[in-house]
CSV table of C-alpha atoms in Angstrom, one decimal:
chain,number,residue,atom,x,y,z
A,52,MET,CA,166.0,59.6,176.6
A,53,LYS,CA,162.7,60.4,174.8
A,54,MET,CA,160.0,62.7,176.2
A,55,LYS,CA,156.5,63.1,174.8
A,56,ILE,CA,155.1,66.6,175.2
A,57,ALA,CA,151.4,67.6,174.7
A,58,GLN,CA,150.6,71.3,174.2
A,59,ILE,CA,147.0,72.4,174.9
A,60,GLN,CA,146.2,75.6,173.0
A,61,LEU,CA,142.9,77.0,174.2
A,62,ALA,CA,141.1,80.4,174.0
A,63,ALA,CA,140.5,81.6,177.5
A,64,SER,CA,137.0,82.9,178.4
A,65,ALA,CA,135.9,85.1,181.2
A,66,ASP,CA,134.7,82.0,183.1
A,67,ALA,CA,137.6,80.7,185.1
A,68,ASP,CA,135.9,77.5,186.1
A,69,ALA,CA,135.0,76.8,182.4
A,70,ASN,CA,138.7,77.4,181.5
A,71,LEU,CA,139.8,74.8,184.0
A,72,CYS,CA,137.1,72.4,182.8
A,73,ALA,CA,138.4,72.8,179.2
A,74,VAL,CA,141.9,71.9,180.4
A,75,SER,CA,140.6,68.9,182.3
A,76,ASP,CA,138.7,67.6,179.3
A,77,ALA,CA,141.7,68.0,177.0
A,78,MET,CA,143.9,66.1,179.5
A,79,ASP,CA,141.4,63.3,179.7
A,80,ALA,CA,141.4,63.0,175.9
A,81,LEU,CA,145.2,62.9,176.0
A,82,ASP,CA,145.5,59.9,178.3
A,83,ALA,CA,145.5,57.4,175.5
A,84,GLN,CA,148.6,59.0,174.1
A,85,ARG,CA,150.4,58.9,177.4
A,86,PRO,CA,152.3,62.2,177.4
A,87,ASP,CA,155.1,62.8,179.9
A,88,LEU,CA,154.6,66.5,180.0
A,89,VAL,CA,151.5,68.6,179.3
A,90,ALA,CA,151.9,72.4,178.7
A,91,LEU,CA,149.4,75.2,178.8
A,92,GLY,CA,149.5,78.8,177.6
A,93,GLU,CA,150.0,82.2,179.2
A,94,MET,CA,146.9,83.4,181.2
A,95,PHE,CA,145.0,80.3,180.2
A,96,CYS,CA,142.6,80.9,183.0
A,97,CYS,CA,141.4,84.5,182.3
A,98,PRO,CA,141.2,87.1,179.5
A,99,TYR,CA,144.6,88.6,178.6
A,100,ASP,CA,143.7,92.1,179.8
A,101,THR,CA,145.5,94.2,182.4
A,102,ALA,CA,142.2,95.0,184.1
A,103,CYS,CA,141.4,91.3,184.5
A,104,PHE,CA,144.7,90.3,186.2
A,105,PRO,CA,143.9,91.7,189.7
A,106,ALA,CA,140.3,90.6,189.5
A,107,TYR,CA,141.3,86.9,188.8
A,108,ALA,CA,144.4,86.9,191.0
A,109,GLU,CA,144.7,84.1,193.6
A,110,PRO,CA,147.5,83.3,196.1
A,111,GLU,CA,149.8,80.3,195.6
A,112,GLY,CA,147.8,77.5,197.2
A,113,GLY,CA,144.5,78.9,196.0
A,114,GLY,CA,141.7,77.1,194.1
A,115,THR,CA,143.3,77.3,190.7
A,116,TRP,CA,146.7,76.2,192.0
A,117,ARG,CA,145.1,73.2,193.8
A,118,ALA,CA,143.1,72.2,190.8
A,119,LEU,CA,146.2,72.2,188.6
A,120,GLY,CA,148.1,70.1,191.1
A,121,GLY,CA,145.2,67.7,191.2
A,122,LEU,CA,145.2,67.4,187.4
A,123,ALA,CA,148.9,66.6,187.3
A,124,ALA,CA,148.4,63.9,189.9
A,125,ARG,CA,145.3,62.4,188.4
A,126,HIS,CA,147.0,62.0,185.0
A,127,GLY,CA,150.5,61.2,186.4
A,128,VAL,CA,152.3,63.8,184.2
A,129,LEU,CA,154.5,66.8,184.5
A,130,LEU,CA,152.2,69.8,184.1
A,131,SER,CA,153.6,73.1,182.9
A,132,ALA,CA,150.5,74.9,183.9
A,133,GLY,CA,150.7,78.0,181.8
A,134,THR,CA,150.5,81.2,183.8
A,135,ALA,CA,147.9,82.6,186.1
A,136,PRO,CA,147.6,85.9,188.0
A,137,GLU,CA,149.2,85.4,191.4
A,138,LEU,CA,148.3,87.5,194.4
A,139,GLY,CA,151.6,87.7,196.3
A,140,ALA,CA,151.9,87.9,200.1
A,141,ASP,CA,153.1,91.5,199.5
A,142,GLY,CA,149.7,92.4,198.0
A,143,ARG,CA,151.1,92.7,194.5
A,144,VAL,CA,149.9,90.8,191.4
A,145,TYR,CA,152.3,88.7,189.3
A,146,ASN,CA,152.1,86.8,186.0
A,147,THR,CA,153.2,83.5,187.4
A,148,ALA,CA,154.0,80.2,185.8
A,149,TYR,CA,153.7,77.0,187.9
A,150,VAL,CA,155.0,73.5,187.2
A,151,PHE,CA,153.6,70.4,189.0
A,152,GLY,CA,155.1,67.0,189.2
A,153,PRO,CA,153.3,63.7,188.5
A,154,ASP,CA,152.5,63.5,192.3
A,155,GLY,CA,150.7,66.9,192.2
A,156,ALA,CA,153.5,68.7,194.1
A,157,MET,CA,154.7,72.0,192.8
A,158,LEU,CA,158.1,71.7,191.2
A,159,ALA,CA,158.7,75.2,190.1
A,160,LYS,CA,157.3,78.7,190.0
A,161,HIS,CA,158.4,81.6,187.8
A,162,ARG,CA,157.1,85.2,188.0
A,163,LYS,CA,157.4,86.8,184.6
A,164,MET,CA,160.6,88.9,184.8
A,165,HIS,CA,160.2,91.2,181.8
A,166,LEU,CA,156.8,92.8,181.7
A,167,PHE,CA,155.1,93.4,178.3
A,168,ASP,CA,155.1,97.2,178.1
A,169,VAL,CA,155.1,98.0,174.3
A,170,ASP,CA,153.7,100.5,171.9
A,171,ILE,CA,154.2,99.2,168.4
A,172,ARG,CA,153.6,101.8,165.7
A,173,GLY,CA,150.5,100.8,163.8
A,174,GLY,CA,150.1,97.7,166.0
A,175,GLN,CA,149.8,96.5,169.6
A,176,ARG,CA,149.9,98.8,172.6
A,177,PHE,CA,149.9,97.0,176.0
A,178,ARG,CA,151.2,97.8,179.5
A,179,GLU,CA,151.4,94.9,181.9
A,180,SER,CA,153.0,97.1,184.5
A,181,ASP,CA,149.7,98.9,184.9
A,182,THR,CA,148.6,96.1,187.1
A,183,LEU,CA,151.5,93.5,187.3
A,184,THR,CA,154.8,93.5,189.2
A,185,ALA,CA,157.9,91.9,187.7
A,186,GLY,CA,159.6,88.8,189.1
A,187,ASP,CA,163.4,88.7,189.7
A,188,ALA,CA,164.4,85.0,189.6
A,189,VAL,CA,166.1,82.7,187.1
A,190,THR,CA,164.1,79.5,187.2
A,191,VAL,CA,165.6,76.0,186.6
A,192,PHE,CA,164.2,72.9,188.2
A,193,ASP,CA,165.0,69.2,188.3
A,194,THR,CA,162.8,66.5,186.8
A,195,ALA,CA,163.1,62.8,185.9
A,196,PHE,CA,164.1,64.0,182.4
A,197,GLY,CA,166.8,66.3,183.6
A,198,PRO,CA,166.9,70.1,184.4
A,199,MET,CA,164.4,72.3,182.8
A,200,GLY,CA,164.1,76.1,182.6
A,201,LEU,CA,160.9,78.1,182.9
A,202,CYS,CA,160.2,81.6,181.6
A,203,VAL,CA,157.2,83.6,180.4
A,204,CYS,CA,156.4,85.1,176.9
A,205,PHE,CA,158.3,88.5,176.7
A,206,ASP,CA,161.1,86.9,178.8
A,207,ILE,CA,162.2,85.0,175.6
A,208,ARG,CA,163.3,88.2,174.0
A,209,PHE,CA,166.2,88.6,176.5
A,210,PRO,CA,169.2,86.4,175.6
A,211,GLU,CA,170.8,87.1,179.0
A,212,LEU,CA,168.0,85.1,180.8
A,213,ALA,CA,168.1,82.3,178.3
A,214,ARG,CA,171.9,81.9,178.7
A,215,LEU,CA,171.6,81.9,182.5
A,216,MET,CA,169.1,79.0,182.3
A,217,ALA,CA,171.4,77.1,180.0
A,218,LEU,CA,174.4,77.7,182.3
A,219,ARG,CA,172.3,76.4,185.2
A,220,GLY,CA,171.8,73.1,183.4
A,221,ALA,CA,168.5,73.6,181.5
A,222,ARG,CA,168.1,71.1,178.6
A,223,VAL,CA,164.5,71.9,177.9
A,224,VAL,CA,163.0,75.4,178.4
A,225,LEU,CA,159.2,75.8,178.9
A,226,VAL,CA,157.7,79.1,177.7
A,227,PRO,CA,154.0,79.7,178.3
A,228,ALA,CA,153.4,82.7,176.0
A,229,SER,CA,150.9,84.9,174.2
A,230,PHE,CA,152.4,86.8,171.3
A,231,ASN,CA,149.8,88.8,169.3
A,232,GLY,CA,148.9,89.4,165.7
A,233,THR,CA,151.6,92.1,165.4
A,234,SER,CA,154.6,90.5,167.0
A,235,GLY,CA,153.7,86.9,166.3
A,236,PRO,CA,154.2,86.9,162.5
A,237,ALA,CA,157.4,88.9,162.8
A,238,HIS,CA,159.1,87.3,165.8
A,239,TRP,CA,157.5,84.2,167.3
A,240,GLU,CA,159.3,81.5,165.4
A,241,LEU,CA,162.4,83.7,165.1
A,242,CYS,CA,162.7,84.2,168.9
A,243,PHE,CA,162.3,80.5,169.7
A,244,ARG,CA,164.8,79.4,167.0
A,245,ALA,CA,167.3,82.0,168.1
A,246,ARG,CA,167.2,81.1,171.8
A,247,ALA,CA,167.3,77.3,171.0
A,248,VAL,CA,170.4,77.8,168.7
A,249,ASP,CA,172.2,80.1,171.1
A,250,ASN,CA,171.8,77.8,174.0
A,251,GLN,CA,171.5,74.4,172.4
A,252,CYS,CA,168.3,73.4,174.3
A,253,TRP,CA,164.9,72.3,173.4
A,254,TYR,CA,162.4,75.2,173.5
A,255,VAL,CA,158.7,74.6,174.0
A,256,GLY,CA,156.5,77.6,173.5
A,257,THR,CA,152.8,77.1,174.3
A,258,SER,CA,150.2,79.8,173.5
A,259,GLY,CA,146.6,80.5,173.8
A,260,ALA,CA,144.4,80.2,170.7
A,261,LEU,CA,143.1,83.1,168.7
A,262,ASP,CA,139.7,84.5,169.7
A,263,THR,CA,138.7,87.3,167.5
A,264,ARG,CA,136.0,88.4,169.9
A,265,ALA,CA,138.6,89.1,172.7
A,266,GLY,CA,140.3,92.4,173.2
A,267,TYR,CA,143.7,90.7,172.8
A,268,HIS,CA,144.3,88.5,169.8
A,269,ALA,CA,146.7,85.7,170.6
A,270,TRP,CA,148.9,84.5,167.8
A,271,GLY,CA,148.7,80.8,168.8
A,272,HIS,CA,151.2,78.7,166.8
A,273,SER,CA,152.4,76.7,169.8
A,274,ILE,CA,155.9,75.5,168.9
A,275,VAL,CA,158.7,73.0,169.7
A,276,VAL,CA,162.2,73.9,168.5
A,277,SER,CA,165.2,71.5,168.7
A,278,PRO,CA,168.7,72.4,169.9
A,279,TRP,CA,169.8,72.6,166.3
A,280,GLY,CA,167.2,75.3,165.7
A,281,ASP,CA,164.8,73.1,163.6
A,282,VAL,CA,161.0,73.6,164.2
A,283,ALA,CA,160.0,70.1,165.3
A,284,ALA,CA,156.3,71.0,165.5
A,285,GLN,CA,154.1,74.1,165.2
A,286,MET,CA,150.3,74.6,165.4
A,287,ASP,CA,148.2,77.2,163.6
A,288,GLU,CA,146.1,79.8,165.5
A,289,LYS,CA,143.1,77.5,166.2
A,290,PRO,CA,142.2,75.7,169.5
A,291,GLY,CA,143.7,72.2,169.6
A,292,VAL,CA,146.3,69.9,170.9
A,293,GLN,CA,149.8,69.1,169.6
A,294,VAL,CA,151.8,66.0,170.7
A,295,THR,CA,155.5,65.9,170.0
A,296,GLU,CA,158.1,63.4,171.0
A,297,ILE,CA,161.6,64.9,171.6
A,298,ASP,CA,164.9,63.2,172.0
A,299,LEU,CA,166.9,64.7,174.9
A,300,ALA,CA,170.1,63.1,173.6
A,301,ALA,CA,170.0,65.8,170.9
A,302,VAL,CA,171.2,68.3,173.4
A,303,ASP,CA,174.5,66.5,174.0
A,304,ASP,CA,174.9,65.7,170.4
A,305,VAL,CA,174.5,69.3,169.2
A,306,ARG,CA,176.8,70.6,171.9
A,307,ALA,CA,179.5,68.1,171.0
A,308,GLN,CA,179.4,69.2,167.3
A,309,LEU,CA,179.2,72.9,168.1
A,310,PRO,CA,180.8,73.5,171.5
A,311,LEU,CA,179.3,77.0,171.9
A,312,LEU,CA,178.9,77.0,175.7
A,313,SER,CA,182.4,75.7,176.4
A,314,ALA,CA,183.9,78.0,173.8
A,315,ARG,CA,182.6,81.2,175.4
A,316,ARG,CA,185.3,83.9,176.0
A,317,THR,CA,184.4,84.8,179.6
A,318,ASP,CA,187.9,86.3,179.9
A,319,VAL,CA,186.8,89.2,177.6
A,320,TYR,CA,183.1,89.4,178.2
A,321,ARG,CA,183.3,92.5,180.4
A,322,ILE,CA,181.6,95.8,180.0
A,323,ASP,CA,184.8,97.7,180.9
A,324,THR,CA,186.4,96.2,177.7
A,325,PHE,CA,184.5,98.9,175.8
A,326,SER,CA,185.1,101.8,178.0
């Protein structure tokens, strides 16, 4: 089975309505190419800034959520709607990824599990935990194209989460993300290729575009990586759209040639082995 994926790489402004309009315009322009899935980047709807997250946070079912479901229904596509700040019923704020089906109904929701708290010598310092709370769920959901996994940006650096998604049946993993000018050149492509090779899944990483006027400089380079680890497509840092057709049969083909998942030694994968 083939699936056509469109990745919309935009630079988010401080105007939430304008950001949604930009997504709507891009999806209108994509109709002629008839994508099956449209993907957005992390925090596509607001500046990537810890102070902004509480200010822009909305509950599930809020205006942004309804607008995204409406876009999915209007265009009849799966919409991996990047992430948005979510105001939980507990009063906490989460970095939350939503996926909507072609009928506009929500198919999946993932709260970023690993918060981006880093202090890179000579590079980026950022603390999402200043205003965000971490999620605690492994997210795999069913689609007409088979099971898909969903995680957010920093989550991709943790192979345990990637493996759990694969073991729960994920054949495609969607990753709204926003690496920066420090981590992007070093680790963006490396992380996506490593997780794809380890778990023999398609990996789809969608970023925001670089805006040098913003406080946070997104790396861009939205990417699609095959179960063999090949980079099927990759953008540069500029705003734009990338359309890639993937062959889902490649998952079974690669797993048959290199039976990594079935060859795992779960009889010895125990922490007490090393005590």
